[in-house]
mmCIF file of C-alpha atoms in Angstrom:
data_model
loop_
_atom_site.group_PDB
_atom_site.id
_atom_site.type_symbol
_atom_site.label_atom_id
_atom_site.label_comp_id
_atom_site.label_asym_id
_atom_site.label_seq_id
_atom_site.Cartn_x
_atom_site.Cartn_y
_atom_site.Cartn_z
ATOM 1 C CA MET A 1 90.212 58.047 17.167
ATOM 2 C CA ASP A 2 87.064 59.626 18.920
ATOM 3 C CA LYS A 3 84.981 56.849 17.847
ATOM 4 C CA ARG A 4 87.372 54.193 19.180
ATOM 5 C CA ASP A 5 87.439 56.099 22.472
ATOM 6 C CA LYS A 6 83.758 56.139 22.657
ATOM 7 C CA ALA A 7 83.430 52.534 21.887
ATOM 8 C CA ALA A 8 85.917 51.599 24.471
ATOM 9 C CA GLU A 9 84.114 53.704 26.949
ATOM 10 C CA ARG A 10 80.790 52.159 26.102
ATOM 11 C CA ALA A 11 82.561 48.799 26.483
ATOM 12 C CA ARG A 12 83.840 49.489 29.959
ATOM 13 C CA GLN A 13 80.463 50.861 31.154
ATOM 14 C CA GLU A 14 78.872 47.745 29.753
ATOM 15 C CA ASP A 15 81.224 45.394 31.557
ATOM 16 C CA ALA A 16 80.785 47.372 34.793
ATOM 17 C CA ILE A 17 76.986 46.880 34.485
ATOM 18 C CA LEU A 18 77.489 43.143 33.833
ATOM 19 C CA ASN A 19 79.883 42.753 36.782
ATOM 20 C CA ARG A 20 77.196 44.368 38.988
ATOM 21 C CA VAL A 21 74.480 42.296 37.765
ATOM 22 C CA LEU A 22 76.584 39.286 38.373
ATOM 23 C CA ILE A 23 77.265 40.329 42.055
ATOM 24 C CA TRP A 24 73.529 40.772 42.690
ATOM 25 C CA ILE A 25 72.499 37.379 41.322
ATOM 26 C CA ALA A 26 75.549 35.571 43.302
ATOM 27 C CA GLY A 27 74.356 37.478 46.372
ATOM 28 C CA SER A 28 70.914 36.588 45.948
ATOM 29 C CA VAL A 29 71.862 32.877 45.388
ATOM 30 C CA VAL A 30 74.011 33.089 48.742
ATOM 31 C CA LEU A 31 71.237 34.774 50.583
ATOM 32 C CA GLU A 32 68.608 32.125 49.409
ATOM 33 C CA ALA A 33 70.727 29.394 50.452
ATOM 34 C CA LEU A 34 71.035 30.838 53.919
ATOM 35 C CA LEU A 35 67.336 31.431 54.201
ATOM 36 C CA LEU A 36 66.673 27.896 53.138
ATOM 37 C CA LEU A 37 69.021 26.707 55.994
ATOM 38 C CA LEU A 38 67.134 29.052 58.372
ATOM 39 C CA ASN A 39 63.931 27.475 57.384
ATOM 40 C CA ARG A 40 65.334 23.956 58.262
ATOM 41 C CA TYR A 41 66.384 25.073 61.801
ATOM 42 C CA TYR A 42 64.022 27.959 62.700
ATOM 43 C CA VAL A 43 60.725 26.865 60.966
ATOM 44 C CA GLU A 44 60.847 23.030 60.339
ATOM 45 C CA TYR A 45 62.927 22.103 63.341
ATOM 46 C CA THR A 46 62.544 18.789 65.360
ATOM 47 C CA MET A 47 62.006 18.666 69.019
ATOM 48 C CA ASP A 48 65.850 18.044 69.520
ATOM 49 C CA GLU A 49 66.507 21.129 67.816
ATOM 50 C CA VAL A 50 64.078 23.504 69.700
ATOM 51 C CA PHE A 51 67.013 25.015 71.468
ATOM 52 C CA ILE A 52 68.677 26.161 68.180
ATOM 53 C CA ALA A 53 65.262 27.582 67.191
ATOM 54 C CA LYS A 54 65.049 29.606 70.447
ATOM 55 C CA GLY A 55 68.390 30.871 69.973
ATOM 56 C CA ILE A 56 67.989 31.881 66.590
ATOM 57 C CA TYR A 57 64.722 33.744 67.584
ATOM 58 C CA ASP A 58 66.618 35.452 70.529
ATOM 59 C CA ALA A 59 69.324 36.431 67.999
ATOM 60 C CA THR A 60 67.027 37.895 65.438
ATOM 61 C CA GLY A 61 65.329 39.926 68.266
ATOM 62 C CA ILE A 62 68.534 41.594 69.029
ATOM 63 C CA LEU A 63 69.661 41.969 65.342
ATOM 64 C CA SER A 64 66.051 43.569 64.424
ATOM 65 C CA PHE A 65 67.254 46.553 66.381
ATOM 66 C CA VAL A 66 70.844 46.547 65.949
ATOM 67 C CA LEU A 67 70.922 46.261 62.264
ATOM 68 C CA PRO A 68 68.590 49.120 61.488
ATOM 69 C CA ILE A 69 70.815 51.552 63.598
ATOM 70 C CA GLY A 70 73.915 50.143 61.666
ATOM 71 C CA PHE A 71 72.026 50.862 58.431
ATOM 72 C CA ILE A 72 71.294 54.349 59.401
ATOM 73 C CA ALA A 73 74.942 54.955 60.375
ATOM 74 C CA ALA A 74 75.881 53.491 57.210
ATOM 75 C CA LEU A 75 73.615 55.570 55.077
ATOM 76 C CA ILE A 76 75.153 58.773 56.690
ATOM 77 C CA TRP A 77 78.505 57.534 55.963
ATOM 78 C CA TRP A 78 77.431 57.243 52.376
ATOM 79 C CA VAL A 79 75.847 60.661 51.971
ATOM 80 C CA ASN A 80 78.795 62.284 53.684
ATOM 81 C CA THR A 81 81.440 60.554 51.476
ATOM 82 C CA ARG A 82 79.361 61.403 48.239
ATOM 83 C CA ARG A 83 79.208 65.136 49.339
ATOM 84 C CA ARG A 84 83.085 64.985 49.743
ATOM 85 C CA HIS A 85 83.255 63.333 46.433
ATOM 86 C CA GLY A 86 85.333 60.269 47.704
ATOM 87 C CA SER A 87 84.830 56.831 46.789
ATOM 88 C CA THR A 88 81.446 55.567 47.485
ATOM 89 C CA LEU A 89 81.982 51.860 46.954
ATOM 90 C CA ALA A 90 82.494 50.724 50.512
ATOM 91 C CA PRO A 91 79.556 52.931 52.252
ATOM 92 C CA GLN A 92 77.369 51.806 49.250
ATOM 93 C CA VAL A 93 78.066 48.118 49.728
ATOM 94 C CA THR A 94 77.784 48.380 53.591
ATOM 95 C CA THR A 95 74.527 50.330 53.423
ATOM 96 C CA THR A 96 73.012 47.907 50.748
ATOM 97 C CA VAL A 97 74.048 44.792 52.931
ATOM 98 C CA LEU A 98 72.900 46.268 56.314
ATOM 99 C CA SER A 99 69.423 47.302 54.770
ATOM 100 C CA LEU A 100 68.888 43.800 53.319
ATOM 101 C CA PHE A 101 69.782 42.047 56.626
ATOM 102 C CA SER A 102 67.863 44.587 58.656
ATOM 103 C CA VAL A 103 64.689 43.470 56.761
ATOM 104 C CA CYS A 104 65.443 39.752 57.119
ATOM 105 C CA ALA A 105 65.794 40.188 60.846
ATOM 106 C CA ILE A 106 62.759 41.988 61.269
ATOM 107 C CA LEU A 107 60.516 39.535 59.178
ATOM 108 C CA THR A 108 62.095 36.418 60.760
ATOM 109 C CA HIS A 109 61.526 37.763 64.196
ATOM 110 C CA PHE A 110 58.317 39.212 64.173
ATOM 111 C CA PHE A 111 56.575 36.923 61.491
ATOM 112 C CA VAL A 112 58.819 33.838 62.135
ATOM 113 C CA GLU A 113 57.524 31.110 59.536
ATOM 114 C CA ALA A 114 55.417 33.558 57.475
ATOM 115 C CA GLY A 115 58.457 35.917 57.320
ATOM 116 C CA VAL A 116 60.902 33.294 56.305
ATOM 117 C CA LYS A 117 58.726 32.329 53.466
ATOM 118 C CA ALA A 118 58.096 35.756 52.290
ATOM 119 C CA LEU A 119 62.050 36.451 52.401
ATOM 120 C CA CYS A 120 62.351 33.171 50.203
ATOM 121 C CA VAL A 121 60.142 34.918 47.689
ATOM 122 C CA ALA A 122 61.569 38.572 48.318
ATOM 123 C CA VAL A 123 65.202 37.669 47.524
ATOM 124 C CA PRO A 124 64.650 36.619 43.787
ATOM 125 C CA CYS A 125 62.418 39.805 43.522
ATOM 126 C CA ILE A 126 65.044 41.996 44.749
ATOM 127 C CA ALA A 127 67.459 40.430 42.176
ATOM 128 C CA VAL A 128 64.831 41.176 39.503
ATOM 129 C CA LEU A 129 64.668 44.687 40.735
ATOM 130 C CA ALA A 130 68.719 45.098 40.451
ATOM 131 C CA LEU A 131 68.455 43.738 36.970
ATOM 132 C CA VAL A 132 65.702 46.098 36.029
ATOM 133 C CA TYR A 133 67.790 49.097 37.560
ATOM 134 C CA TYR A 134 70.870 48.207 35.590
ATOM 135 C CA LEU A 135 69.212 47.164 32.256
ATOM 136 C CA TYR A 136 65.822 49.021 31.840
ATOM 137 C CA GLN A 137 65.006 52.651 32.231
ATOM 138 C CA ARG A 138 64.978 54.222 35.471
ATOM 139 C CA GLU A 139 61.141 55.087 35.406
ATOM 140 C CA PHE A 140 60.500 51.260 34.925
ATOM 141 C CA PHE A 141 62.475 50.820 38.047
ATOM 142 C CA VAL A 142 60.242 53.152 40.053
ATOM 143 C CA VAL A 143 57.219 51.289 38.770
ATOM 144 C CA MET A 144 58.698 47.949 39.974
ATOM 145 C CA VAL A 145 59.654 49.346 43.290
ATOM 146 C CA THR A 146 56.374 50.872 43.979
ATOM 147 C CA GLY A 147 54.604 47.645 42.942
ATOM 148 C CA ALA A 148 56.667 45.494 44.999
ATOM 149 C CA ALA A 149 56.064 47.870 48.099
ATOM 150 C CA GLY A 150 52.268 47.449 47.307
ATOM 151 C CA LEU A 151 52.429 43.676 47.083
ATOM 152 C CA LEU A 152 54.334 43.703 50.498
ATOM 153 C CA GLY A 153 51.763 45.878 52.042
ATOM 154 C CA LEU A 154 48.966 43.416 50.991
ATOM 155 C CA TRP A 155 51.109 40.522 52.233
ATOM 156 C CA MET A 156 51.255 42.332 55.748
ATOM 157 C CA LEU A 157 47.614 43.061 55.639
ATOM 158 C CA SER A 158 46.960 39.256 55.447
ATOM 159 C CA LYS A 159 49.202 38.986 58.573
ATOM 160 C CA ARG A 160 47.778 41.696 60.362
ATOM 161 C CA GLN A 161 46.538 39.537 63.531
ATOM 162 C CA GLY A 162 48.991 40.142 66.130
ATOM 163 C CA HIS A 163 51.308 42.567 64.121
ATOM 164 C CA THR A 164 48.864 45.570 63.783
ATOM 165 C CA SER A 165 51.393 48.072 65.136
ATOM 166 C CA LEU A 166 53.929 46.938 62.670
ATOM 167 C CA LEU A 167 51.572 46.827 59.724
ATOM 168 C CA TYR A 168 50.229 50.519 60.433
ATOM 169 C CA ALA A 169 53.775 51.524 60.789
ATOM 170 C CA TYR A 170 54.635 50.250 57.441
ATOM 171 C CA LEU A 171 51.567 51.690 55.660
ATOM 172 C CA ILE A 172 52.257 55.140 57.044
ATOM 173 C CA VAL A 173 55.860 55.079 56.066
ATOM 174 C CA GLU A 174 55.101 53.861 52.696
ATOM 175 C CA LEU A 175 52.363 56.575 52.234
ATOM 176 C CA VAL A 176 54.773 59.158 53.252
ATOM 177 C CA VAL A 177 57.415 57.763 50.613
ATOM 178 C CA LEU A 178 54.648 57.654 48.030
ATOM 179 C CA VAL A 179 53.876 61.281 48.473
ATOM 180 C CA ALA A 180 57.209 62.374 48.398
ATOM 181 C CA ALA A 181 57.724 60.248 45.317
ATOM 182 C CA ILE A 182 54.692 61.916 43.493
ATOM 183 C CA LEU A 183 56.053 65.444 44.430
ATOM 184 C CA MET A 184 59.631 64.471 43.201
ATOM 185 C CA THR A 185 58.096 62.962 40.032
ATOM 186 C CA ARG A 186 56.066 66.402 39.508
ATOM 187 C CA LYS A 187 59.313 68.271 39.877
ATOM 188 C CA LEU A 188 61.124 66.275 37.414
ATOM 189 C CA GLN A 189 58.321 66.409 35.107
ATOM 190 C CA CYS A 190 58.621 70.232 35.076
ATOM 191 C CA ASN A 191 62.382 69.987 34.799
ATOM 192 C CA ARG A 192 62.493 67.609 31.872
ATOM 193 C CA GLY A 193 63.891 64.712 34.229
ATOM 194 C CA PHE A 194 66.813 66.815 35.862
ATOM 195 C CA LEU A 195 66.784 67.441 39.800
ATOM 196 C CA ARG A 196 68.442 70.885 40.044
ATOM 197 C CA PHE A 197 70.753 71.879 42.916
ATOM 198 C CA LYS A 198 72.794 75.045 43.673
ATOM 199 C CA SER A 199 75.955 73.250 42.555
ATOM 200 C CA GLY A 200 74.189 71.804 39.342
ATOM 201 C CA ALA A 201 71.669 69.470 38.006
ATOM 202 C CA VAL A 202 71.367 65.555 38.089
ATOM 203 C CA GLN A 203 69.342 63.801 35.461
ATOM 204 C CA CYS A 204 67.110 61.348 37.162
ATOM 205 C CA LEU A 205 64.805 60.267 34.418
ATOM 206 C CA PRO A 206 65.054 60.439 30.669
ATOM 207 C CA GLY A 207 63.686 63.281 28.571
ATOM 208 C CA ASN A 208 61.084 61.022 27.087
ATOM 209 C CA ALA A 209 59.815 59.633 30.409
ATOM 210 C CA ASN A 210 56.025 58.834 30.515
ATOM 211 C CA TYR A 211 55.026 60.451 33.699
ATOM 212 C CA ILE A 212 51.429 59.512 33.295
ATOM 213 C CA LEU A 213 52.346 55.765 33.700
ATOM 214 C CA LEU A 214 54.356 56.698 36.961
ATOM 215 C CA TYR A 215 51.238 58.517 38.324
ATOM 216 C CA LEU A 216 48.819 55.624 37.419
ATOM 217 C CA THR A 217 51.286 53.269 39.216
ATOM 218 C CA PHE A 218 51.384 55.248 42.271
ATOM 219 C CA LEU A 219 47.466 55.383 42.219
ATOM 220 C CA VAL A 220 47.203 51.557 41.687
ATOM 221 C CA SER A 221 49.211 50.889 44.393
ATOM 222 C CA VAL A 222 47.603 53.171 46.875
ATOM 223 C CA LEU A 223 43.932 52.156 45.753
ATOM 224 C CA VAL A 224 44.979 48.442 46.065
ATOM 225 C CA GLN A 225 46.322 48.722 49.482
ATOM 226 C CA GLY A 226 43.309 50.903 50.505
ATOM 227 C CA LEU A 227 40.835 48.366 49.442
ATOM 228 C CA GLY A 228 43.013 45.704 50.893
ATOM 229 C CA LEU A 229 42.887 47.663 54.300
ATOM 230 C CA LEU A 230 38.950 47.944 54.049
ATOM 231 C CA LEU A 231 38.074 44.339 52.639
ATOM 232 C CA GLY A 232 41.061 42.554 53.518
ATOM 233 C CA PRO A 233 43.842 41.448 51.051
ATOM 234 C CA VAL A 234 41.549 39.310 48.524
ATOM 235 C CA ALA A 235 43.226 37.543 45.720
ATOM 236 C CA VAL A 236 41.725 39.999 43.255
ATOM 237 C CA LEU A 237 43.880 42.825 44.711
ATOM 238 C CA TYR A 238 47.124 40.744 44.296
ATOM 239 C CA ALA A 239 45.923 39.870 40.640
ATOM 240 C CA VAL A 240 45.460 43.732 39.822
ATOM 241 C CA GLU A 241 48.843 44.666 41.136
ATOM 242 C CA ILE A 242 50.561 41.699 39.398
ATOM 243 C CA VAL A 243 48.823 42.294 36.004
ATOM 244 C CA TRP A 244 49.655 45.907 36.119
ATOM 245 C CA LEU A 245 53.248 45.209 36.625
ATOM 246 C CA LEU A 246 53.290 42.742 33.747
ATOM 247 C CA ALA A 247 51.740 45.277 31.448
ATOM 248 C CA MET A 248 54.590 47.846 32.427
ATOM 249 C CA ALA A 249 57.211 45.027 31.864
ATOM 250 C CA VAL A 250 55.731 44.501 28.231
ATOM 251 C CA TYR A 251 55.668 48.245 27.629
ATOM 252 C CA TYR A 252 59.041 49.179 28.726
ATOM 253 C CA THR A 253 60.601 46.022 27.106
ATOM 254 C CA VAL A 254 59.212 47.129 23.844
ATOM 255 C CA ARG A 255 60.648 50.822 24.299
ATOM 256 C CA LEU A 256 64.038 48.980 24.687
ATOM 257 C CA MET A 257 63.689 47.576 21.048
#
C-alpha cells in the first residue's frame, strides 16, 4: 500500500510539473504574439500609424515606472504570504507577470526597435529557462540564468550609445547579484546543499551538486562581460558564452540519464 501511495504521489507531482510547463509555454506563445503585434505598430509602422506608435511610446514610458513599483509590491506580498504559510499561488503569479511586463516596458521604451527584437528572442529563452527549472537539476538552472544574464549584458554593451546610465546600472546590479550568488553557493557547499534558518533548513541544491562548474560559470560570465566592456561586445565573446552553456546542457543532460 505504501508503494501505491508513493507512486500516486509521484504521479501527482509529475502532473503538477507538466501543468506548470504547459502554462509557461502557453504564456510565452501569447506574449510572443503580442510582441509581434507591437513590432508591427511600434517599429514597422507606416506614416498613417505614426500617432499609434507615439501613443505606445508614451504608454511604455509610464509603464516602465509603474510596473516595477507594482512588481516590488507584489514581491513583498509574496514574501509576507510565504512567511504566514498561506497560499502563495496568487502572489507568485502576480509577481512573475509583473516582473516580465516590467522588463518588456523598460526595453521597448528605452531601446524601441532593438528592445522589441531583443524581447522576441528573450521570450523563448525564458520559456526554456522555465523548462530547465522544472525538468533539470537546480544547479543547471543557476548556470542557465547566469549565462542568460551575461548574454543580456553583452547585448546592452552593443547598445551602449545613448543608454550608458541604464547599461552601467544593469552591470552594477548584475555584479552585486553575482557576488551574492557566489557567497550563497559557498554557503550551500559548506552545508551540503542546505540553507539553514533558525526555524529549520531548506535544500536548495542536491547533495551531489558540482560546485566547481557553478564557480566556473560565474567566472565565465564576469570575464566575458569585462572583456566586452573593454573591447566591445565582439562576436567571439557571444560564442564563448554560448559554447559554455551548450557544454553545460550536454553535461547535465547526461547526468539525468
